[in-house]
CSV table of C-alpha atoms in Angstrom, one decimal:
chain,number,residue,atom,x,y,z
A,1,MET,CA,17.6,59.6,-0.4
A,2,ASN,CA,16.6,57.7,2.8
A,3,LEU,CA,15.1,59.0,6.0
A,4,HIS,CA,18.5,59.3,7.7
A,5,ASP,CA,19.8,61.5,4.9
A,6,TRP,CA,16.6,63.6,5.0
A,7,ILE,CA,17.1,64.1,8.8
A,8,ASP,CA,20.7,65.2,8.2
A,9,GLU,CA,19.8,67.6,5.5
A,10,LEU,CA,16.8,69.0,7.4
A,11,SER,CA,19.0,69.5,10.5
A,12,ASP,CA,21.4,71.5,8.4
A,13,VAL,CA,18.6,73.7,7.0
A,14,LEU,CA,17.2,74.2,10.5
A,15,ASP,CA,20.6,74.8,11.9
A,16,LEU,CA,20.3,72.0,14.4
A,17,GLU,CA,23.3,70.2,16.0
A,18,THR,CA,21.6,67.0,17.1
A,19,GLU,CA,21.4,63.3,16.6
A,20,VAL,CA,18.0,61.8,15.9
A,21,ASP,CA,16.8,58.3,16.6
A,22,GLU,CA,14.5,58.0,13.6
A,23,GLY,CA,13.4,54.5,14.7
A,24,LEU,CA,12.3,55.8,18.0
A,25,LEU,CA,10.4,58.7,16.4
A,26,ASN,CA,8.8,56.4,13.8
A,27,ASP,CA,7.6,53.9,16.4
A,28,LEU,CA,6.2,56.7,18.6
A,29,ALA,CA,4.5,58.4,15.6
A,30,GLU,CA,3.0,55.1,14.5
A,31,LEU,CA,1.7,54.3,17.9
A,32,ALA,CA,0.1,57.7,18.4
A,33,HIS,CA,-1.3,57.5,14.9
A,34,ASP,CA,-2.9,54.1,15.4
A,35,ASN,CA,-4.1,54.5,19.0
A,36,VAL,CA,-5.1,58.2,19.2
A,37,ASP,CA,-5.7,59.9,15.9
A,38,PRO,CA,-3.9,60.0,12.5
A,39,ALA,CA,-2.8,63.5,13.2
A,40,ALA,CA,-1.4,62.6,16.6
A,41,GLY,CA,1.7,61.0,15.1
A,42,PRO,CA,3.5,64.1,13.8
A,43,VAL,CA,2.1,66.2,16.7
A,44,THR,CA,3.4,63.7,19.2
A,45,THR,CA,6.9,63.6,17.7
A,46,TYR,CA,7.0,67.4,17.4
A,47,LEU,CA,6.1,67.8,21.1
A,48,LEU,CA,8.7,65.2,22.1
A,49,GLY,CA,11.3,67.3,20.2
A,50,TYR,CA,10.1,70.4,21.9
A,51,ALA,CA,10.2,68.9,25.3
A,52,ALA,CA,13.7,67.5,24.6
A,53,ALA,CA,14.9,70.9,23.4
A,54,ALA,CA,13.4,72.7,26.4
A,55,ARG,CA,15.4,70.4,28.7
A,56,ASN,CA,18.5,70.4,26.6
A,57,ALA,CA,18.0,66.6,26.8
A,58,GLY,CA,20.5,64.0,25.9
A,59,PRO,CA,19.6,60.6,24.3
A,60,ALA,CA,18.7,59.0,27.6
A,61,THR,CA,16.2,61.7,28.5
A,62,VAL,CA,14.7,61.7,25.0
A,63,GLU,CA,14.2,57.9,25.4
A,64,ARG,CA,12.6,58.5,28.8
A,65,LEU,CA,10.3,61.2,27.4
A,66,ALA,CA,9.4,59.0,24.5
A,67,ALA,CA,8.6,56.1,26.8
A,68,GLY,CA,6.2,58.2,28.7
A,69,ALA,CA,4.5,59.4,25.5
A,70,SER,CA,4.3,55.8,24.2
A,71,GLU,CA,2.8,54.6,27.5
A,72,LEU,CA,0.1,57.3,27.2
A,73,ALA,CA,-0.6,56.4,23.6
A,74,GLU,CA,-0.8,52.7,24.3
A,75,GLY,CA,-3.3,53.3,27.1
A,76,TRP,CA,-5.4,55.8,25.1
A,77,ASP,CA,-9.0,54.7,25.6
A,78,ARG,CA,-10.7,57.2,23.3
A,79,PRO,CA,-11.2,56.0,19.8
A,80,ALA,CA,-9.8,58.1,17.0
A,81,GLY,CA,-12.3,60.8,15.9
A,82,ALA,CA,-14.3,60.6,19.1
A,83,PRO,CA,-15.3,64.0,20.3
A,84,ASP,CA,-13.8,65.4,23.5
A,85,PRO,CA,-16.5,64.8,26.2
A,86,ASP,CA,-16.1,68.5,27.3
A,87,ASP,CA,-16.8,69.6,23.7
A,88,VAL,CA,-20.0,67.5,23.2
A,89,ASP,CA,-23.1,69.6,22.8
A,90,ASP,CA,-25.7,67.7,24.7
A,91,PRO,CA,-29.2,67.9,23.2
A,92,ILE,CA,-31.4,70.6,24.8
A,93,PRO,CA,-34.5,69.0,26.2
A,94,ASP,CA,-37.8,69.9,24.8
A,95,ASP,CA,-39.6,71.5,27.7
A,96,ARG,CA,-42.4,73.2,25.8
A,97,SER,CA,-44.9,70.9,27.7
A,98,ILE,CA,-43.8,72.2,31.1
A,99,ASP,CA,-45.9,74.9,32.7
A,100,HIS,CA,-43.4,77.6,33.5
A,101,THR,CA,-45.9,79.8,35.3
A,102,VAL,CA,-45.7,77.6,38.4
A,103,ASP,CA,-42.4,77.7,40.4
A,104,ALA,CA,-40.8,74.8,42.1
A,105,GLU,CA,-42.9,75.1,45.3
A,106,GLY,CA,-46.1,75.0,43.3
A,107,ASP,CA,-46.9,78.7,43.7
A,108,ASP,CA,-48.2,80.7,40.8
A,109,ASP,CA,-45.9,83.5,39.5
A,110,GLU,CA,-48.9,85.8,39.8
A,111,ASP,CA,-48.9,85.2,43.5
A,112,ASP,CA,-45.3,86.2,43.7
A,113,GLN,CA,-46.0,89.4,41.9
A,114,ASP,CA,-48.9,90.1,44.4
A,115,ASP,CA,-46.5,89.4,47.3
A,116,GLU,CA,-44.0,91.8,45.8
A,117,ALA,CA,-46.7,94.5,45.4
A,118,ASP,CA,-47.7,94.1,49.0
A,119,ALA,CA,-44.1,94.5,50.2
């Protein structure tokens, strides 16, 4: 059984009436796999299919959507496995040597407490 036969059989099981350009999907999956992350290949093709279905897209629209996804993957500048910058836990600085009893203006906290008592 080849990939085309698999797609035909799978489409029957999933009750899909569609034509699939397996070359386009393979190229896109490989590009995302190589440039983004190994798991990006199947996720990218899944999302392409989802976007195509949501638009009831014909072959020309699928090709346009795939071209956009390919362009994104080709320009991907974050190496595979690199953490998302938003998810990086920056080290917490060791501030044990800082005297926390003095505020930013150089006043002692005790003076502030005296001022509050006078008020």
